[in-house]
Amino acid sequence: MDFLAFDFASLFSLANLSAIALGTLVGLIIGALPGLGATIAIVLLLPLTYSMSPLASILLLVAAYQGAEYGGSISSIVLGIPGTPAAVATVLDGNAMAKQGLPGKALGYSLLSSTIGGIVGGLVLAFLAVPLARLAVRFSDPEFFLIGIAGLLAVAALSSKSALKSAISVVLGLMVGTIGLDTFTGALRFTFGRLELLEGVGMVALLTGMFAFSEIFAIISHDLHKRYVASTERVSTGLTWKEFKSIFAPTMTGAGIGSLVGLFPGMGAGPASWFAYIQAKKMSRSPQTFGHGNPEGIAAPESANNAVVGGNLVPLMALGIPGSPATAIILGAFIIHGIQPGPNLFTNSADLAYGLFYGFLLTTVAMYLAGRLVTNMFARALTISNIYLVPIILTLSIVGVYAAHSLFFELWLALGVGMLCFILRQLDYSMPSFILAFILSPIIEESLRRSMLLSDGSYSIFVTRPYALTILLLIVAFLAFTMVERYRGRLKSLNGDAQV
């Protein structure tokens, strides 16, 4: 079937459009609630797909996936609580801009960049699904290990004022990421006899403690009667043409990174958002303003988050391999309707495949329209005094942590993490470095150990595989460039001192 010969009348049916609208709204609301996210939104909607047509059911779940990835930025910006792990990077500049009295602008940057990222991800899905999937499937554990190492090296761009403190943050993140049951040997690591830690430290409890509880402690220790926005006049999410141009480059950068990272199973939106944030900071003309409300620091990770959705669907549709928990559930919806994703999908069910390509772009448009309708309402939360806002944040945080696994232990864990992170933030340790290391820790460890098993303990596997060698050379080039830049910086500093 020719790509352009698709019957658009079948796509614009009432059933399909209703499915997209419902999925978008549910995903946006679930994503905005701390502790939930795309996977929960898709699981909640999955029972509805039994009585729907194949195309409508898949579009329902994909729309929820898209909406939840954007929705996570809402609580990140307004409350400083990441609605999803992928929205952690957005907290840094998004919440800072909101506290400067511009929550509407912050949400506007997020919405527009998320939409553009979704469109780019959709175009990648439509035009590059098969060739990119063939490339991605050639990557194995050695390549994933080196990608993780490259991510850790890039943490230097997110470091605190002290390189030592940033390095300590990375090491702590890697250590915390090893807590739980060793999947290779079955040994318990750092669980202290607590069965609740068998699967590791819960992401929701960790993020809530780091960002929500620590923020509550910070608010209480300062002005409890403060309001971040004095009136409702500054909650509009509209952007001017000049403001759009200022974020176009980081938005496209994030979209490219998100689409690429989404191709690789197991990576997901979390690492993609951090990679995009790091790259945007390197490219920025004012990197020193990142973390203090720079729009580029919102646009890049938010664009990457939604571009990942299209990237994740590439290996699912072209190879039948789900790249994330969310796409694994979407795979279940395919199977429910007797359809097996993979190379034969484009011949046996071409109408469905091309309908999803075009329908994906429709879900992105629906996300933008829904965002414009409801986001202003969320932005008005910052017009409330802290004395009322703190109980709201605390309640949402407690509900979110408990809803994740229904464990009181995780509530105490989040409280302990919040107290510790409040102290570490005062001492200028790098929370972004910790989080990125924590996210990459299992990828790095498992990929390294599998690589060693494949090579009988020989490290030569990292130089005998063409793709691994290419990544390794890029890492070496990055290190060399970094050392040269630091050497030049020291020379300039010494010359400046000599002239004085």
Coordinates of C-alpha atoms in Angstrom, one line a residue:
M1 CA 0.0 0.0 0.0
D2 CA 1.3 3.4 -0.9
F3 CA 1.9 5.8 2.0
L4 CA 0.1 8.7 0.4
A5 CA -2.8 6.5 -0.7
F6 CA -4.2 6.1 2.8
D7 CA -8.0 6.7 3.2
F8 CA -8.1 9.7 5.6
A9 CA -11.9 9.3 6.0
S10 CA -11.3 6.2 8.1
L11 CA -9.0 8.1 10.4
F12 CA -11.3 11.1 10.9
S13 CA -14.2 9.0 12.1
L14 CA -16.1 9.9 15.3
A15 CA -14.8 6.8 17.1
N16 CA -11.1 7.6 16.4
L17 CA -11.4 11.3 17.2
S18 CA -13.3 10.5 20.4
A19 CA -10.6 8.0 21.4
I20 CA -7.8 10.6 20.8
A21 CA -9.7 13.3 22.8
L22 CA -10.4 10.9 25.7
G23 CA -6.8 9.5 25.8
T24 CA -5.3 13.0 25.7
L25 CA -7.3 14.3 28.6
V26 CA -6.8 11.2 30.8
G27 CA -3.1 11.2 30.0
L28 CA -2.7 14.9 30.7
I29 CA -4.5 14.7 34.1
I30 CA -2.8 11.5 35.2
G31 CA 0.6 12.8 34.1
A32 CA 0.1 16.0 36.1
L33 CA -0.5 14.0 39.3
P34 CA 2.8 13.4 41.2
G35 CA 3.7 9.7 41.4
L36 CA 1.6 8.5 38.4
G37 CA 2.6 8.8 34.8
A38 CA 2.2 7.4 31.3
T39 CA 2.2 3.7 32.2
I40 CA -0.6 4.2 34.8
A41 CA -2.7 6.2 32.3
I42 CA -2.4 3.5 29.7
V43 CA -3.2 0.7 32.1
L44 CA -6.3 2.6 33.2
L45 CA -7.5 2.9 29.6
L46 CA -6.6 -0.6 28.4
P47 CA -9.9 -2.2 29.4
L48 CA -11.8 0.2 27.1
T49 CA -9.9 -1.1 24.1
Y50 CA -11.6 -4.5 24.1
S51 CA -14.8 -3.1 22.5
M52 CA -13.1 -0.7 20.2
S53 CA -11.7 -1.0 16.7
P54 CA -7.9 -1.8 16.4
L55 CA -7.1 1.7 15.2
A56 CA -9.2 3.5 17.8
S57 CA -7.9 1.4 20.6
I58 CA -4.2 2.0 19.7
L59 CA -4.8 5.8 19.2
L60 CA -6.5 5.9 22.6
L61 CA -3.4 4.5 24.3
V62 CA -0.9 6.5 22.2
A63 CA -2.8 9.7 23.0
A64 CA -2.7 8.9 26.7
Y65 CA 1.1 8.3 26.3
Q66 CA 1.6 11.7 24.6
G67 CA -0.6 13.6 27.1
A68 CA 1.0 12.1 30.2
E69 CA 4.5 13.0 29.0
Y70 CA 3.4 16.7 28.7
G71 CA 1.3 16.5 31.8
G72 CA 4.3 15.6 34.0
S73 CA 5.7 19.0 33.3
I74 CA 2.7 20.7 34.9
S75 CA 3.3 19.7 38.5
S76 CA 7.1 20.1 37.9
I77 CA 6.6 23.7 36.9
V78 CA 3.8 24.7 39.2
L79 CA 4.6 22.8 42.4
G80 CA 8.2 21.7 41.8
I81 CA 7.1 18.1 42.0
P82 CA 8.0 16.0 38.9
G83 CA 4.7 14.4 37.7
T84 CA 6.8 11.7 35.9
P85 CA 10.5 10.7 36.1
A86 CA 10.9 12.2 32.6
A87 CA 9.9 15.7 33.9
V88 CA 12.7 15.9 36.5
A89 CA 14.9 18.0 34.3
T90 CA 12.0 20.4 33.8
V91 CA 11.9 21.2 37.5
L92 CA 15.2 23.1 37.4
D93 CA 14.2 26.0 35.1
G94 CA 10.5 25.5 35.0
N95 CA 9.8 25.8 38.7
A96 CA 12.4 28.6 38.9
M97 CA 10.6 30.6 36.2
A98 CA 7.2 30.0 37.9
K99 CA 8.6 31.3 41.2
Q100 CA 9.7 34.4 39.4
G101 CA 6.0 35.1 38.8
L102 CA 5.8 33.6 35.3
P103 CA 4.1 30.2 35.6
G104 CA 2.0 30.8 32.5
K105 CA 5.1 31.5 30.4
A106 CA 6.9 28.4 31.8
L107 CA 3.9 26.2 30.9
G108 CA 3.6 27.9 27.5
Y109 CA 7.3 27.0 26.7
S110 CA 6.7 23.5 27.9
L111 CA 3.5 23.0 25.9
L112 CA 4.9 24.4 22.6
S113 CA 8.1 22.5 22.8
S114 CA 6.3 19.3 23.8
T115 CA 4.1 19.7 20.7
I116 CA 7.0 20.3 18.4
G117 CA 8.8 17.3 19.9
G118 CA 5.7 15.2 19.4
I119 CA 5.5 16.2 15.7
V120 CA 9.2 15.5 15.1
G121 CA 8.8 12.1 16.8
G122 CA 5.7 11.4 14.7
L123 CA 7.6 12.3 11.5
V124 CA 10.5 10.0 12.5
L125 CA 7.9 7.2 13.1
A126 CA 6.2 7.7 9.8
F127 CA 9.2 8.1 7.5
L128 CA 12.1 6.4 9.2
A129 CA 10.5 3.5 11.2
V130 CA 12.0 0.6 9.3
P131 CA 15.5 1.8 8.5
L132 CA 16.0 3.3 12.0
A133 CA 14.7 0.2 13.7
R134 CA 17.2 -1.9 11.7
L135 CA 20.0 0.3 13.0
A136 CA 18.8 0.3 16.6
V137 CA 18.5 -3.5 16.7
R138 CA 22.2 -3.7 16.0
F139 CA 23.0 -2.0 19.3
S140 CA 23.6 -4.4 22.2
D141 CA 24.9 -4.3 25.7
P142 CA 28.4 -3.0 24.9
E143 CA 26.8 0.0 23.1
F144 CA 24.3 0.6 25.9
F145 CA 27.1 0.6 28.5
L146 CA 29.2 3.1 26.6
I147 CA 26.1 5.3 26.1
G148 CA 25.5 5.3 29.8
I149 CA 29.2 6.2 30.5
A150 CA 28.8 9.1 28.0
G151 CA 25.8 10.3 29.9
L152 CA 27.8 10.2 33.2
L153 CA 30.6 12.2 31.6
A154 CA 28.1 14.8 30.4
V155 CA 27.0 15.3 34.0
A156 CA 29.9 17.7 34.2
A157 CA 27.8 20.2 32.4
L158 CA 25.3 20.0 35.3
S159 CA 27.8 20.1 38.1
S160 CA 27.5 22.4 41.1
K161 CA 30.1 25.1 41.7
S162 CA 32.3 22.4 43.2
A163 CA 33.5 19.7 40.8
L164 CA 34.2 17.4 43.8
K165 CA 30.6 17.8 45.1
S166 CA 29.2 17.0 41.7
A167 CA 31.4 13.9 41.5
I168 CA 30.2 12.8 45.0
S169 CA 26.6 13.3 43.8
V170 CA 27.3 11.0 40.8
V171 CA 28.8 8.3 43.0
L172 CA 25.9 8.5 45.4
G173 CA 23.4 8.2 42.6
L174 CA 25.2 5.1 41.2
M175 CA 25.3 3.5 44.7
V176 CA 21.6 4.1 45.3
G177 CA 20.9 2.6 41.9
T178 CA 22.5 -0.7 43.0
I179 CA 20.2 -1.2 46.0
G180 CA 17.9 -4.3 45.7
L181 CA 18.1 -7.8 44.4
D182 CA 21.0 -8.6 42.1
T183 CA 19.3 -9.9 38.9
F184 CA 22.4 -11.9 38.0
T185 CA 23.2 -13.7 41.3
G186 CA 20.1 -13.2 43.4
A187 CA 22.1 -11.6 46.2
L188 CA 20.6 -8.8 48.3
R189 CA 22.4 -5.6 48.2
F190 CA 22.1 -2.8 50.7
T191 CA 18.5 -3.7 51.6
F192 CA 19.2 -3.8 55.4
G193 CA 16.7 -6.7 55.7
R194 CA 13.8 -4.6 54.3
L195 CA 11.7 -6.6 51.8
E196 CA 10.4 -3.2 50.5
L197 CA 13.9 -2.6 48.9
L198 CA 14.1 -5.9 47.0
E199 CA 13.2 -4.1 43.8
G200 CA 15.4 -1.1 44.6
V201 CA 14.6 2.4 45.8
G202 CA 11.2 3.4 44.4
M203 CA 11.5 6.1 41.8
V204 CA 8.4 7.9 43.0
A205 CA 9.5 8.0 46.6
L206 CA 12.9 9.1 45.7
L207 CA 11.8 11.9 43.4
T208 CA 9.0 13.1 45.7
G209 CA 11.5 13.2 48.6
M210 CA 14.1 15.1 46.6
F211 CA 11.9 17.7 45.1
A212 CA 8.6 17.9 47.0
F213 CA 9.5 17.3 50.6
S214 CA 12.8 19.1 50.4
E215 CA 10.9 22.0 48.8
I216 CA 8.4 22.0 51.6
F217 CA 11.2 22.2 54.1
A218 CA 12.7 25.1 52.1
I219 CA 9.4 27.0 52.0
I220 CA 8.8 26.5 55.8
S221 CA 12.3 27.7 56.6
H222 CA 11.7 31.0 54.7
D223 CA 8.5 32.9 54.1
L224 CA 5.4 30.8 54.7
H225 CA 3.0 33.6 53.7
K226 CA 4.7 34.3 50.3
R227 CA 2.8 34.1 47.0
Y228 CA 4.8 33.5 43.8
V229 CA 2.3 35.2 41.6
A230 CA 0.5 38.3 42.8
S231 CA -2.4 38.2 40.3
T232 CA -3.9 36.0 37.6
E233 CA -2.7 38.3 34.9
R234 CA 0.6 36.4 34.4
V235 CA -0.7 32.9 34.1
S236 CA -1.4 33.1 30.3
T237 CA 0.4 30.3 28.4
G238 CA 0.6 32.4 25.2
L239 CA 4.0 33.1 23.7
T240 CA 5.2 35.9 21.4
W241 CA 7.0 35.2 18.1
K242 CA 10.2 36.5 19.7
E243 CA 9.8 34.1 22.6
F244 CA 9.2 31.2 20.2
K245 CA 12.3 32.0 18.2
S246 CA 14.4 32.0 21.4
I247 CA 13.6 28.4 22.1
F248 CA 13.5 27.0 18.6
A249 CA 17.0 25.7 18.5
P250 CA 16.9 23.9 21.9
T251 CA 13.5 22.5 21.0
M252 CA 14.7 21.0 17.8
T253 CA 17.8 19.7 19.6
G254 CA 15.6 18.0 22.2
A255 CA 13.3 16.6 19.5
G256 CA 16.3 15.0 17.7
I257 CA 17.8 13.6 20.9
G258 CA 14.4 12.3 22.1
S259 CA 13.6 10.6 18.8
L260 CA 17.0 8.9 18.7
V261 CA 17.1 7.8 22.3
G262 CA 13.5 6.5 22.0
L263 CA 14.8 3.9 19.4
F264 CA 16.8 2.1 22.0
P265 CA 14.9 -0.3 24.3
G266 CA 15.3 0.5 28.0
M267 CA 16.6 4.1 27.7
G268 CA 13.3 6.0 27.8
A269 CA 12.2 9.6 28.3
G270 CA 14.2 10.0 31.6
P271 CA 17.7 9.8 30.1
A272 CA 16.5 11.6 26.9
S273 CA 15.4 14.6 28.8
W274 CA 18.7 14.9 30.7
F275 CA 20.7 14.4 27.5
A276 CA 18.7 17.2 25.8
Y277 CA 19.1 19.5 28.9
I278 CA 22.8 18.9 28.9
Q279 CA 23.2 19.6 25.2
A280 CA 21.0 22.7 25.4
K281 CA 23.2 24.1 28.1
K282 CA 26.3 23.5 26.1
M283 CA 24.8 25.2 23.1
S284 CA 23.3 28.1 25.0
R285 CA 24.8 31.6 24.9
S286 CA 23.9 32.0 28.6
P287 CA 24.6 28.6 30.2
Q288 CA 25.1 30.3 33.6
T289 CA 21.4 31.1 33.8
F290 CA 20.3 27.4 33.5
G291 CA 18.6 26.4 36.7
H292 CA 17.4 29.9 37.3
G293 CA 14.5 30.1 34.9
N294 CA 16.1 29.9 31.4
P295 CA 13.4 29.0 28.8
E296 CA 15.9 26.8 26.9
G297 CA 16.2 24.6 30.0
I298 CA 12.4 24.0 29.7
A299 CA 12.1 23.6 26.0
A300 CA 14.9 21.0 25.4
P301 CA 13.9 18.3 27.9
E302 CA 10.1 18.8 27.2
S303 CA 10.7 18.4 23.5
A304 CA 12.8 15.3 24.1
N305 CA 10.1 13.8 26.4
N306 CA 7.4 13.8 23.7
A307 CA 9.8 13.0 20.8
V308 CA 10.6 9.8 22.7
V309 CA 7.0 8.6 22.3
G310 CA 7.4 8.4 18.5
G311 CA 10.9 6.9 18.8
N312 CA 9.6 4.2 21.2
L313 CA 6.9 3.2 18.7
V314 CA 9.5 2.6 16.0
P315 CA 10.9 -0.7 17.3
L316 CA 7.4 -1.7 18.4
M317 CA 5.9 -1.4 15.0
A318 CA 8.9 -2.3 12.8
L319 CA 10.3 -5.2 14.9
G320 CA 7.6 -6.0 17.5
I321 CA 10.0 -5.0 20.3
P322 CA 8.5 -2.7 23.0
G323 CA 11.1 -0.1 24.1
S324 CA 9.4 0.9 27.3
P325 CA 6.7 -0.3 29.8
A326 CA 4.2 2.0 28.1
T327 CA 4.8 0.5 24.7
A328 CA 4.7 -3.0 26.2
I329 CA 1.1 -2.3 27.2
I330 CA 0.4 -0.9 23.8
L331 CA 1.8 -4.1 22.4
G332 CA -0.8 -5.9 24.5
A333 CA -3.6 -3.9 22.8
F334 CA -2.3 -5.0 19.4
I335 CA -2.3 -8.7 20.5
I336 CA -5.8 -8.3 22.0
H337 CA -7.0 -7.5 18.5
G338 CA -5.1 -10.4 16.9
I339 CA -2.4 -8.2 15.4
Q340 CA 1.3 -8.9 15.7
P341 CA 3.6 -5.8 15.3
G342 CA 6.7 -6.4 13.2
P343 CA 7.9 -6.3 9.6
N344 CA 4.7 -8.0 8.4
L345 CA 2.5 -5.3 9.9
F346 CA 3.2 -3.1 6.9
T347 CA 1.9 -5.7 4.5
N348 CA -0.8 -7.6 6.5
S349 CA -2.3 -4.5 8.2
A350 CA -1.1 -1.6 6.2
D351 CA -4.2 0.4 6.8
L352 CA -3.6 0.2 10.6
A353 CA 0.1 1.0 10.3
Y354 CA -0.4 4.1 8.2
G355 CA -3.5 5.1 10.2
L356 CA -1.2 5.1 13.3
F357 CA 1.4 7.2 11.5
Y358 CA -1.1 9.9 10.7
G359 CA -3.1 9.4 13.9
F360 CA 0.0 10.0 15.9
L361 CA 0.3 13.5 14.5
L362 CA -3.4 14.0 15.4
T363 CA -2.7 13.0 19.0
T364 CA 0.0 15.7 19.2
V365 CA -2.4 18.4 17.9
A366 CA -5.0 17.2 20.5
M367 CA -2.4 17.5 23.2
Y368 CA -1.7 21.1 22.3
L369 CA -5.4 22.0 22.2
A370 CA -6.1 20.3 25.5
G371 CA -3.0 21.9 27.0
R372 CA -4.2 25.4 26.0
L373 CA -7.6 24.7 27.5
V374 CA -6.6 23.4 31.0
T375 CA -3.1 24.6 31.6
N376 CA -4.1 28.1 32.7
M377 CA -6.1 26.5 35.5
F378 CA -3.0 24.7 36.8
A379 CA -0.9 27.9 36.6
R380 CA -3.3 29.7 39.0
A381 CA -2.1 27.5 41.8
L382 CA 0.8 29.8 42.3
T383 CA -1.5 32.7 43.1
I384 CA -2.2 30.9 46.4
S385 CA -0.2 31.8 49.4
N386 CA 2.4 29.3 50.6
I387 CA 0.5 28.8 53.8
Y388 CA -2.2 27.1 51.7
L389 CA 0.0 25.7 49.0
V390 CA 2.2 23.7 51.3
P391 CA -0.7 21.4 52.6
I392 CA -1.7 20.9 48.9
I393 CA 1.8 19.9 47.9
L394 CA 2.1 17.7 51.0
T395 CA -1.2 15.9 50.4
L396 CA -0.5 15.3 46.7
S397 CA 3.0 14.0 47.6
I398 CA 1.7 11.6 50.2
V399 CA -1.0 10.3 47.9
G400 CA 1.4 9.9 45.0
V401 CA 4.0 8.0 47.0
Y402 CA 1.5 5.7 48.6
A403 CA -0.4 5.1 45.4
A404 CA 2.8 3.9 43.6
H405 CA 3.2 0.6 45.7
S406 CA 0.8 1.0 48.7
L407 CA 3.7 0.9 51.1
F408 CA 4.0 3.1 54.3
F409 CA 7.7 2.4 54.2
E410 CA 8.1 4.5 51.0
L411 CA 6.4 7.4 52.8
W412 CA 9.1 7.3 55.5
L413 CA 11.7 6.8 52.8
A414 CA 10.5 9.9 50.9
L415 CA 10.6 11.9 54.2
G416 CA 14.1 10.8 55.0
V417 CA 15.3 11.6 51.4
G418 CA 13.6 15.0 51.6
M419 CA 15.4 15.9 54.9
L420 CA 18.7 14.8 53.5
C421 CA 18.3 16.6 50.2
F422 CA 17.3 19.8 51.9
I423 CA 20.6 19.7 53.7
L424 CA 22.6 18.7 50.6
R425 CA 20.9 21.6 48.6
Q426 CA 22.1 24.0 51.2
L427 CA 25.6 22.7 50.8
D428 CA 25.4 23.0 47.0
Y429 CA 25.5 19.4 46.0
S430 CA 24.2 18.6 42.5
M431 CA 20.8 17.0 42.6
P432 CA 20.6 16.7 38.7
S433 CA 23.9 14.8 38.8
F434 CA 22.5 12.4 41.4
I435 CA 19.3 11.7 39.5
L436 CA 21.0 11.1 36.1
A437 CA 23.5 8.7 37.8
F438 CA 20.6 6.9 39.5
I439 CA 18.6 6.5 36.3
L440 CA 21.7 5.3 34.3
S441 CA 23.0 3.0 37.1
P442 CA 21.1 -0.1 36.2
I443 CA 21.7 0.4 32.5
I444 CA 25.4 0.7 33.0
E445 CA 25.7 -2.1 35.5
E446 CA 23.6 -4.7 33.7
S447 CA 25.1 -3.8 30.2
L448 CA 28.6 -4.1 31.5
R449 CA 28.0 -7.5 33.2
R450 CA 26.3 -8.9 30.2
S451 CA 29.1 -7.6 27.9
M452 CA 31.6 -9.4 30.1
L453 CA 29.6 -12.6 29.9
L454 CA 29.4 -12.4 26.1
S455 CA 33.2 -11.8 25.8
D456 CA 34.3 -14.2 28.6
G457 CA 35.6 -11.3 30.6
S458 CA 37.5 -9.6 27.8
Y459 CA 37.2 -5.8 27.5
S460 CA 38.1 -6.1 23.8
I461 CA 34.4 -6.4 23.1
F462 CA 34.3 -2.6 23.3
V463 CA 36.8 -2.1 20.5
T464 CA 36.0 -5.0 18.2
R465 CA 32.4 -4.0 17.6
P466 CA 32.1 -1.1 15.1
Y467 CA 29.3 0.7 16.8
A468 CA 30.9 0.3 20.3
L469 CA 34.2 1.6 18.9
T470 CA 32.5 4.6 17.4
I471 CA 30.9 5.5 20.7
L472 CA 34.2 4.9 22.5
L473 CA 36.0 7.3 20.1
L474 CA 33.4 9.9 20.6
I475 CA 33.8 9.6 24.4
V476 CA 37.6 10.0 24.0
A477 CA 37.1 13.0 21.8
F478 CA 34.7 14.6 24.4
L479 CA 37.2 14.1 27.2
A480 CA 40.1 15.5 25.1
F481 CA 37.9 18.6 24.2
T482 CA 36.9 19.1 27.8
M483 CA 40.6 18.9 29.0
V484 CA 41.7 21.4 26.3
E485 CA 38.9 23.8 27.3
R486 CA 39.8 23.6 31.0
Y487 CA 43.5 24.2 30.1
R488 CA 42.5 27.3 28.0
G489 CA 40.4 28.6 30.9
R490 CA 43.2 28.2 33.4
L491 CA 45.6 30.1 31.0
K492 CA 43.1 32.9 30.6
S493 CA 42.7 33.1 34.4
L494 CA 46.5 33.2 34.9
N495 CA 47.0 35.8 32.2
G496 CA 44.2 37.9 33.8
D497 CA 45.9 37.7 37.2
A498 CA 49.3 38.6 35.7
Q499 CA 47.8 41.7 34.0
V500 CA 46.3 42.8 37.3

